[in-house]
């Protein structure tokens, strides 16, 4: 069954607009939290990528980071140096390469903000603006209640 068969005329478009607005609001709040932790958007992008790389056991050196982010190597080098000076990233030499890792400071800041991010999702998910409550499944964190 497709969505057009489920909702009366016009409700589908209203639901799409509401969901898009909530997603954008969520992204904006996450952006504010993230840049509050680590600096500007490029700083946050670099740190986020380094954290994901470490979590996936795929460390990045400057060249790999520049490649995955599609940025000039000189820009990545300059920004990484700034992030190292700020205490957010550290370099680790292995063989002929130098790999980037997040510092404890970076991880602690991220952990502190994680609860803010969860709260944002919960507030948006429970919004009273959803026109058809039956159409929206309960968030996973509500199912244990």
Short mmCIF file of N, CA and C in Angstrom, two decimals:
data_model
loop_
_atom_site.label_atom_id
_atom_site.label_comp_id
_atom_site.label_asym_id
_atom_site.label_seq_id
_atom_site.Cartn_x
_atom_site.Cartn_y
_atom_site.Cartn_z
N UNK A 1 0.85 -1.17 0.00
CA UNK A 1 0.00 0.00 0.00
C UNK A 1 0.90 1.24 0.00
N UNK A 2 0.65 2.16 -0.90
CA UNK A 2 1.47 3.37 -0.89
C UNK A 2 0.81 4.45 -0.05
N UNK A 3 1.56 5.50 0.21
CA UNK A 3 1.11 6.55 1.14
C UNK A 3 -0.13 7.28 0.61
N UNK A 4 -0.29 7.37 -0.69
CA UNK A 4 -1.44 8.06 -1.25
C UNK A 4 -2.76 7.35 -0.91
N UNK A 5 -2.72 6.07 -0.75
CA UNK A 5 -3.92 5.31 -0.40
C UNK A 5 -4.24 5.43 1.09
N UNK A 6 -3.28 5.79 1.88
CA UNK A 6 -3.43 5.82 3.33
C UNK A 6 -4.04 7.11 3.86
N UNK A 7 -3.72 8.23 3.23
CA UNK A 7 -4.11 9.54 3.75
C UNK A 7 -5.12 10.21 2.82
N UNK A 8 -6.02 10.99 3.42
CA UNK A 8 -6.94 11.78 2.60
C UNK A 8 -6.16 12.82 1.79
N UNK A 9 -6.79 13.31 0.74
CA UNK A 9 -6.16 14.29 -0.14
C UNK A 9 -5.68 15.51 0.65
N UNK A 10 -4.45 15.95 0.38
CA UNK A 10 -3.87 17.13 1.03
C UNK A 10 -3.09 16.82 2.30
N UNK A 11 -3.43 15.75 2.99
CA UNK A 11 -2.74 15.40 4.23
C UNK A 11 -1.31 14.97 3.94
N UNK A 12 -1.12 14.25 2.84
CA UNK A 12 0.24 13.79 2.49
C UNK A 12 1.19 14.98 2.31
N UNK A 13 0.74 16.00 1.60
CA UNK A 13 1.57 17.19 1.38
C UNK A 13 1.84 17.92 2.70
N UNK A 14 0.82 18.04 3.54
CA UNK A 14 0.99 18.68 4.85
C UNK A 14 1.99 17.90 5.70
N UNK A 15 1.86 16.60 5.70
CA UNK A 15 2.77 15.75 6.47
C UNK A 15 4.21 15.89 5.97
N UNK A 16 4.38 15.91 4.65
CA UNK A 16 5.72 16.08 4.06
C UNK A 16 6.34 17.40 4.50
N UNK A 17 5.58 18.50 4.46
CA UNK A 17 6.10 19.81 4.89
C UNK A 17 6.47 19.81 6.37
N UNK A 18 5.63 19.20 7.19
CA UNK A 18 5.88 19.15 8.64
C UNK A 18 7.15 18.36 8.92
N UNK A 19 7.28 17.20 8.29
CA UNK A 19 8.46 16.36 8.50
C UNK A 19 9.72 17.06 8.02
N UNK A 20 9.66 17.69 6.85
CA UNK A 20 10.83 18.42 6.35
C UNK A 20 11.23 19.53 7.31
N UNK A 21 10.25 20.26 7.81
CA UNK A 21 10.54 21.35 8.75
C UNK A 21 11.18 20.82 10.02
N UNK A 22 10.67 19.70 10.53
CA UNK A 22 11.24 19.12 11.75
C UNK A 22 12.65 18.62 11.51
N UNK A 23 12.91 18.02 10.37
CA UNK A 23 14.26 17.55 10.06
C UNK A 23 15.22 18.72 9.99
N UNK A 24 14.82 19.79 9.32
CA UNK A 24 15.69 20.97 9.21
C UNK A 24 15.92 21.59 10.59
N UNK A 25 14.87 21.67 11.40
CA UNK A 25 15.04 22.20 12.76
C UNK A 25 16.02 21.34 13.56
N UNK A 26 15.91 20.04 13.43
CA UNK A 26 16.82 19.12 14.12
C UNK A 26 18.26 19.34 13.64
N UNK A 27 18.45 19.41 12.33
CA UNK A 27 19.80 19.64 11.79
C UNK A 27 20.36 20.97 12.26
N UNK A 28 19.53 22.01 12.29
CA UNK A 28 19.99 23.31 12.77
C UNK A 28 20.41 23.27 14.23
N UNK A 29 19.65 22.55 15.04
CA UNK A 29 20.01 22.44 16.46
C UNK A 29 21.30 21.63 16.62
N UNK A 30 21.43 20.55 15.88
CA UNK A 30 22.66 19.76 15.94
C UNK A 30 23.85 20.60 15.47
N UNK A 31 23.64 21.39 14.43
CA UNK A 31 24.69 22.27 13.93
C UNK A 31 25.12 23.25 15.02
N UNK A 32 24.16 23.83 15.72
CA UNK A 32 24.48 24.78 16.80
C UNK A 32 25.24 24.08 17.93
N UNK A 33 24.82 22.87 18.29
CA UNK A 33 25.51 22.12 19.34
C UNK A 33 26.93 21.80 18.88
N UNK A 34 27.05 21.30 17.66
CA UNK A 34 28.34 20.87 17.14
C UNK A 34 29.32 22.02 17.01
N UNK A 35 28.90 23.13 16.44
CA UNK A 35 29.82 24.26 16.29
C UNK A 35 30.13 24.90 17.64
N UNK A 36 29.21 24.77 18.58
CA UNK A 36 29.49 25.24 19.94
C UNK A 36 30.58 24.43 20.61
N UNK A 37 30.67 23.15 20.26
CA UNK A 37 31.70 22.28 20.83
C UNK A 37 33.06 22.51 20.17
N UNK A 38 33.06 22.57 18.84
CA UNK A 38 34.33 22.46 18.12
C UNK A 38 34.69 23.63 17.23
N UNK A 39 33.87 24.63 17.10
CA UNK A 39 34.21 25.75 16.24
C UNK A 39 33.34 25.81 15.01
N UNK A 40 33.90 26.31 13.92
CA UNK A 40 33.14 26.51 12.69
C UNK A 40 32.74 25.22 11.99
N UNK A 41 31.97 25.35 10.92
CA UNK A 41 31.47 24.17 10.22
C UNK A 41 32.57 23.28 9.65
N UNK A 42 33.64 23.84 9.15
CA UNK A 42 34.72 23.03 8.61
C UNK A 42 35.47 22.31 9.73
N UNK A 43 35.66 22.99 10.86
CA UNK A 43 36.27 22.35 12.03
C UNK A 43 35.45 21.13 12.45
N UNK A 44 34.13 21.33 12.56
CA UNK A 44 33.24 20.26 12.99
C UNK A 44 33.24 19.11 11.98
N UNK A 45 33.26 19.43 10.70
CA UNK A 45 33.29 18.39 9.66
C UNK A 45 34.55 17.54 9.77
N UNK A 46 35.68 18.19 9.96
CA UNK A 46 36.95 17.47 10.08
C UNK A 46 36.94 16.59 11.32
N UNK A 47 36.54 17.14 12.45
CA UNK A 47 36.52 16.37 13.70
C UNK A 47 35.56 15.19 13.59
N UNK A 48 34.37 15.45 13.05
CA UNK A 48 33.39 14.38 12.87
C UNK A 48 33.95 13.24 12.03
N UNK A 49 34.63 13.59 10.95
CA UNK A 49 35.21 12.60 10.05
C UNK A 49 36.31 11.80 10.74
N UNK A 50 37.15 12.47 11.50
CA UNK A 50 38.23 11.79 12.24
C UNK A 50 37.63 10.84 13.28
N UNK A 51 36.59 11.27 13.99
CA UNK A 51 35.95 10.40 14.99
C UNK A 51 35.35 9.17 14.33
N UNK A 52 34.64 9.35 13.23
CA UNK A 52 34.04 8.21 12.53
C UNK A 52 35.13 7.28 12.03
N UNK A 53 36.20 7.83 11.49
CA UNK A 53 37.32 7.00 11.03
C UNK A 53 37.91 6.16 12.15
N UNK A 54 38.10 6.77 13.30
CA UNK A 54 38.64 6.01 14.43
C UNK A 54 37.65 4.94 14.89
N UNK A 55 36.37 5.29 14.96
CA UNK A 55 35.36 4.32 15.37
C UNK A 55 35.26 3.14 14.40
N UNK A 56 35.55 3.39 13.13
CA UNK A 56 35.52 2.33 12.13
C UNK A 56 36.89 1.68 11.93
N UNK A 57 37.84 2.05 12.80
CA UNK A 57 39.22 1.55 12.73
C UNK A 57 39.86 1.82 11.36
N UNK A 58 39.57 3.03 10.87
CA UNK A 58 40.11 3.48 9.59
C UNK A 58 40.62 4.91 9.79
N UNK A 59 41.83 5.00 10.33
CA UNK A 59 42.39 6.31 10.65
C UNK A 59 42.72 7.09 9.38
N UNK A 60 42.63 8.39 9.49
CA UNK A 60 42.92 9.28 8.37
C UNK A 60 44.25 9.98 8.58
N UNK A 61 45.01 10.09 7.49
CA UNK A 61 46.13 11.02 7.47
C UNK A 61 45.63 12.25 6.71
N UNK A 62 46.47 13.26 6.58
CA UNK A 62 46.02 14.50 5.95
C UNK A 62 45.54 14.28 4.51
N UNK A 63 46.27 13.48 3.75
CA UNK A 63 45.90 13.25 2.34
C UNK A 63 44.56 12.54 2.23
N UNK A 64 44.37 11.50 3.04
CA UNK A 64 43.11 10.75 2.99
C UNK A 64 41.95 11.63 3.43
N UNK A 65 42.18 12.45 4.46
CA UNK A 65 41.13 13.35 4.94
C UNK A 65 40.76 14.37 3.86
N UNK A 66 41.77 14.94 3.22
CA UNK A 66 41.52 15.89 2.13
C UNK A 66 40.73 15.23 1.00
N UNK A 67 41.07 13.99 0.70
CA UNK A 67 40.39 13.27 -0.36
C UNK A 67 38.94 12.98 -0.04
N UNK A 68 38.68 12.47 1.16
CA UNK A 68 37.31 12.11 1.54
C UNK A 68 36.42 13.35 1.69
N UNK A 69 37.00 14.47 2.09
CA UNK A 69 36.23 15.71 2.26
C UNK A 69 36.22 16.57 1.00
N UNK A 70 36.99 16.15 -0.01
CA UNK A 70 37.10 16.89 -1.28
C UNK A 70 37.52 18.35 -1.03
N UNK A 71 38.58 18.48 -0.22
CA UNK A 71 39.14 19.79 0.10
C UNK A 71 40.61 19.83 -0.29
N UNK A 72 41.14 21.02 -0.57
CA UNK A 72 42.57 21.12 -0.86
C UNK A 72 43.40 20.67 0.34
N UNK A 73 44.49 19.98 0.07
CA UNK A 73 45.37 19.50 1.14
C UNK A 73 45.86 20.64 2.01
N UNK A 74 46.16 21.78 1.39
CA UNK A 74 46.65 22.93 2.18
C UNK A 74 45.59 23.41 3.18
N UNK A 75 44.33 23.40 2.80
CA UNK A 75 43.25 23.81 3.70
C UNK A 75 43.13 22.83 4.87
N UNK A 76 43.15 21.54 4.55
CA UNK A 76 43.05 20.52 5.60
C UNK A 76 44.24 20.62 6.54
N UNK A 77 45.42 20.80 5.99
CA UNK A 77 46.63 20.92 6.81
C UNK A 77 46.51 22.10 7.77
N UNK A 78 46.08 23.24 7.27
CA UNK A 78 45.93 24.45 8.10
C UNK A 78 44.87 24.24 9.19
N UNK A 79 43.71 23.69 8.81
CA UNK A 79 42.64 23.49 9.79
C UNK A 79 43.02 22.44 10.84
N UNK A 80 43.69 21.37 10.43
CA UNK A 80 44.12 20.34 11.38
C UNK A 80 45.12 20.93 12.36
N UNK A 81 46.03 21.75 11.88
CA UNK A 81 47.01 22.40 12.76
C UNK A 81 46.28 23.27 13.79
N UNK A 82 45.24 24.01 13.36
CA UNK A 82 44.46 24.84 14.28
C UNK A 82 43.73 23.95 15.31
N UNK A 83 43.18 22.83 14.85
CA UNK A 83 42.45 21.92 15.75
C UNK A 83 43.39 21.22 16.72
N UNK A 84 44.61 20.94 16.29
CA UNK A 84 45.62 20.39 17.21
C UNK A 84 45.99 21.42 18.26
N UNK A 85 46.19 22.67 17.83
CA UNK A 85 46.54 23.74 18.78
C UNK A 85 45.42 24.00 19.77
N UNK A 86 44.17 23.79 19.35
CA UNK A 86 43.02 23.97 20.24
C UNK A 86 42.79 22.76 21.14
N UNK A 87 43.52 21.67 20.89
CA UNK A 87 43.41 20.48 21.73
C UNK A 87 42.32 19.51 21.32
N UNK A 88 41.80 19.64 20.08
CA UNK A 88 40.73 18.75 19.62
C UNK A 88 41.24 17.53 18.85
N UNK A 89 42.38 17.65 18.21
CA UNK A 89 42.97 16.54 17.45
C UNK A 89 44.42 16.35 17.87
N UNK A 90 44.89 15.14 17.67
CA UNK A 90 46.30 14.83 17.90
C UNK A 90 46.79 14.00 16.72
N UNK A 91 48.08 14.09 16.46
CA UNK A 91 48.69 13.32 15.37
C UNK A 91 49.49 12.17 15.95
N UNK A 92 49.45 11.05 15.27
CA UNK A 92 50.17 9.87 15.71
C UNK A 92 50.96 9.32 14.52
N UNK A 93 52.27 9.30 14.68
CA UNK A 93 53.14 8.83 13.60
C UNK A 93 53.19 7.30 13.61
N UNK A 94 52.92 6.69 12.44
CA UNK A 94 53.03 5.23 12.26
C UNK A 94 53.71 5.00 10.92
N UNK A 95 54.92 4.52 10.98
CA UNK A 95 55.67 4.30 9.74
C UNK A 95 55.92 5.60 9.03
N UNK A 96 55.53 5.65 7.77
CA UNK A 96 55.76 6.85 6.97
C UNK A 96 54.58 7.82 7.02
N UNK A 97 53.52 7.44 7.70
CA UNK A 97 52.32 8.29 7.74
C UNK A 97 52.07 8.84 9.15
N UNK A 98 51.36 9.94 9.19
CA UNK A 98 50.92 10.53 10.44
C UNK A 98 49.40 10.53 10.42
N UNK A 99 48.82 9.83 11.37
CA UNK A 99 47.36 9.68 11.44
C UNK A 99 46.76 10.60 12.49
N UNK A 100 45.52 10.97 12.25
CA UNK A 100 44.82 11.89 13.14
C UNK A 100 43.89 11.12 14.06
N UNK A 101 43.81 11.61 15.29
CA UNK A 101 42.91 11.02 16.29
C UNK A 101 42.24 12.15 17.07
N UNK A 102 41.01 11.92 17.51
CA UNK A 102 40.40 12.91 18.41
C UNK A 102 41.05 12.80 19.78
N UNK A 103 41.11 13.91 20.49
CA UNK A 103 41.68 13.90 21.84
C UNK A 103 40.59 13.55 22.85
N UNK A 104 41.01 13.34 24.08
CA UNK A 104 40.04 13.11 25.16
C UNK A 104 39.11 14.31 25.29
N UNK A 105 39.65 15.51 25.13
CA UNK A 105 38.85 16.73 25.22
C UNK A 105 37.71 16.69 24.19
N UNK A 106 38.00 16.28 22.99
CA UNK A 106 36.99 16.19 21.93
C UNK A 106 35.91 15.21 22.31
N UNK A 107 36.31 14.05 22.77
CA UNK A 107 35.34 13.00 23.11
C UNK A 107 34.49 13.37 24.31
N UNK A 108 35.08 14.04 25.30
CA UNK A 108 34.32 14.47 26.49
C UNK A 108 33.28 15.51 26.08
N UNK A 109 33.65 16.45 25.24
CA UNK A 109 32.71 17.47 24.78
C UNK A 109 31.57 16.83 24.01
N UNK A 110 31.89 15.85 23.19
CA UNK A 110 30.88 15.16 22.41
C UNK A 110 29.93 14.39 23.32
N UNK A 111 30.48 13.69 24.30
CA UNK A 111 29.66 12.93 25.24
C UNK A 111 28.71 13.84 26.02
N UNK A 112 29.20 15.02 26.43
CA UNK A 112 28.36 15.96 27.17
C UNK A 112 27.19 16.43 26.30
N UNK A 113 27.45 16.67 25.04
CA UNK A 113 26.42 17.19 24.14
C UNK A 113 25.48 16.11 23.63
N UNK A 114 25.85 14.86 23.82
CA UNK A 114 25.01 13.76 23.32
C UNK A 114 23.62 13.82 23.94
N UNK A 115 23.52 14.10 25.23
CA UNK A 115 22.22 14.18 25.88
C UNK A 115 21.38 15.33 25.31
N UNK A 116 22.02 16.44 24.95
CA UNK A 116 21.30 17.54 24.31
C UNK A 116 20.73 17.10 22.96
N UNK A 117 21.51 16.31 22.23
CA UNK A 117 21.05 15.82 20.94
C UNK A 117 19.86 14.87 21.09
N UNK A 118 19.93 13.98 22.06
CA UNK A 118 18.82 13.06 22.33
C UNK A 118 17.57 13.86 22.71
N UNK A 119 17.74 14.86 23.57
CA UNK A 119 16.61 15.70 23.97
C UNK A 119 15.98 16.41 22.78
N UNK A 120 16.80 16.89 21.86
CA UNK A 120 16.30 17.54 20.65
C UNK A 120 15.46 16.57 19.84
N UNK A 121 15.95 15.37 19.64
CA UNK A 121 15.20 14.37 18.88
C UNK A 121 13.88 14.04 19.57
N UNK A 122 13.91 13.89 20.88
CA UNK A 122 12.69 13.56 21.61
C UNK A 122 11.66 14.68 21.49
N UNK A 123 12.10 15.93 21.64
CA UNK A 123 11.16 17.05 21.53
C UNK A 123 10.56 17.13 20.13
N UNK A 124 11.38 16.95 19.12
CA UNK A 124 10.88 17.02 17.75
C UNK A 124 9.97 15.84 17.41
N UNK A 125 10.32 14.69 17.90
CA UNK A 125 9.55 13.49 17.58
C UNK A 125 8.18 13.54 18.24
N UNK A 126 8.08 14.18 19.38
CA UNK A 126 6.81 14.27 20.11
C UNK A 126 6.04 15.53 19.78
N UNK A 127 6.40 16.20 18.71
CA UNK A 127 5.77 17.46 18.35
C UNK A 127 4.26 17.31 18.18
N UNK A 128 3.53 18.31 18.64
CA UNK A 128 2.07 18.29 18.51
C UNK A 128 1.64 18.66 17.10
N UNK A 129 2.58 19.02 16.23
CA UNK A 129 2.20 19.46 14.89
C UNK A 129 1.99 18.31 13.91
N UNK A 130 2.25 17.08 14.32
CA UNK A 130 2.03 15.94 13.43
C UNK A 130 0.53 15.74 13.29
N UNK A 131 -0.02 15.79 12.05
CA UNK A 131 -1.46 15.76 11.87
C UNK A 131 -2.12 14.42 12.14
N UNK A 132 -1.37 13.34 12.03
CA UNK A 132 -1.97 12.02 12.17
C UNK A 132 -1.09 11.17 13.08
N UNK A 133 -1.41 11.15 14.36
CA UNK A 133 -0.58 10.46 15.35
C UNK A 133 -0.43 8.99 15.02
N UNK A 134 -1.49 8.36 14.49
CA UNK A 134 -1.42 6.93 14.17
C UNK A 134 -0.39 6.66 13.07
N UNK A 135 -0.11 7.63 12.23
CA UNK A 135 0.82 7.43 11.12
C UNK A 135 2.27 7.48 11.57
N UNK A 136 2.55 8.08 12.74
CA UNK A 136 3.92 8.23 13.22
C UNK A 136 4.19 7.19 14.31
N UNK A 137 5.14 6.27 14.07
CA UNK A 137 5.44 5.28 15.09
C UNK A 137 6.09 5.93 16.31
N UNK A 138 5.94 5.29 17.45
CA UNK A 138 6.55 5.80 18.69
C UNK A 138 8.05 5.68 18.59
N UNK A 139 8.79 6.64 19.14
CA UNK A 139 10.25 6.55 19.13
C UNK A 139 10.70 5.31 19.91
N UNK A 140 11.86 4.79 19.53
CA UNK A 140 12.37 3.58 20.17
C UNK A 140 12.54 3.75 21.68
N UNK A 141 12.92 4.96 22.13
CA UNK A 141 13.16 5.15 23.55
C UNK A 141 11.86 5.16 24.34
N UNK A 142 10.69 5.26 23.69
CA UNK A 142 9.40 5.21 24.38
C UNK A 142 8.88 3.79 24.53
N UNK A 143 9.37 2.86 23.74
CA UNK A 143 8.83 1.52 23.72
C UNK A 143 9.11 0.74 24.99
N UNK A 144 10.15 1.11 25.73
CA UNK A 144 10.50 0.41 26.97
C UNK A 144 9.59 0.84 28.11
N UNK A 145 8.92 1.98 27.98
CA UNK A 145 8.06 2.51 29.06
C UNK A 145 6.86 1.64 29.28
#
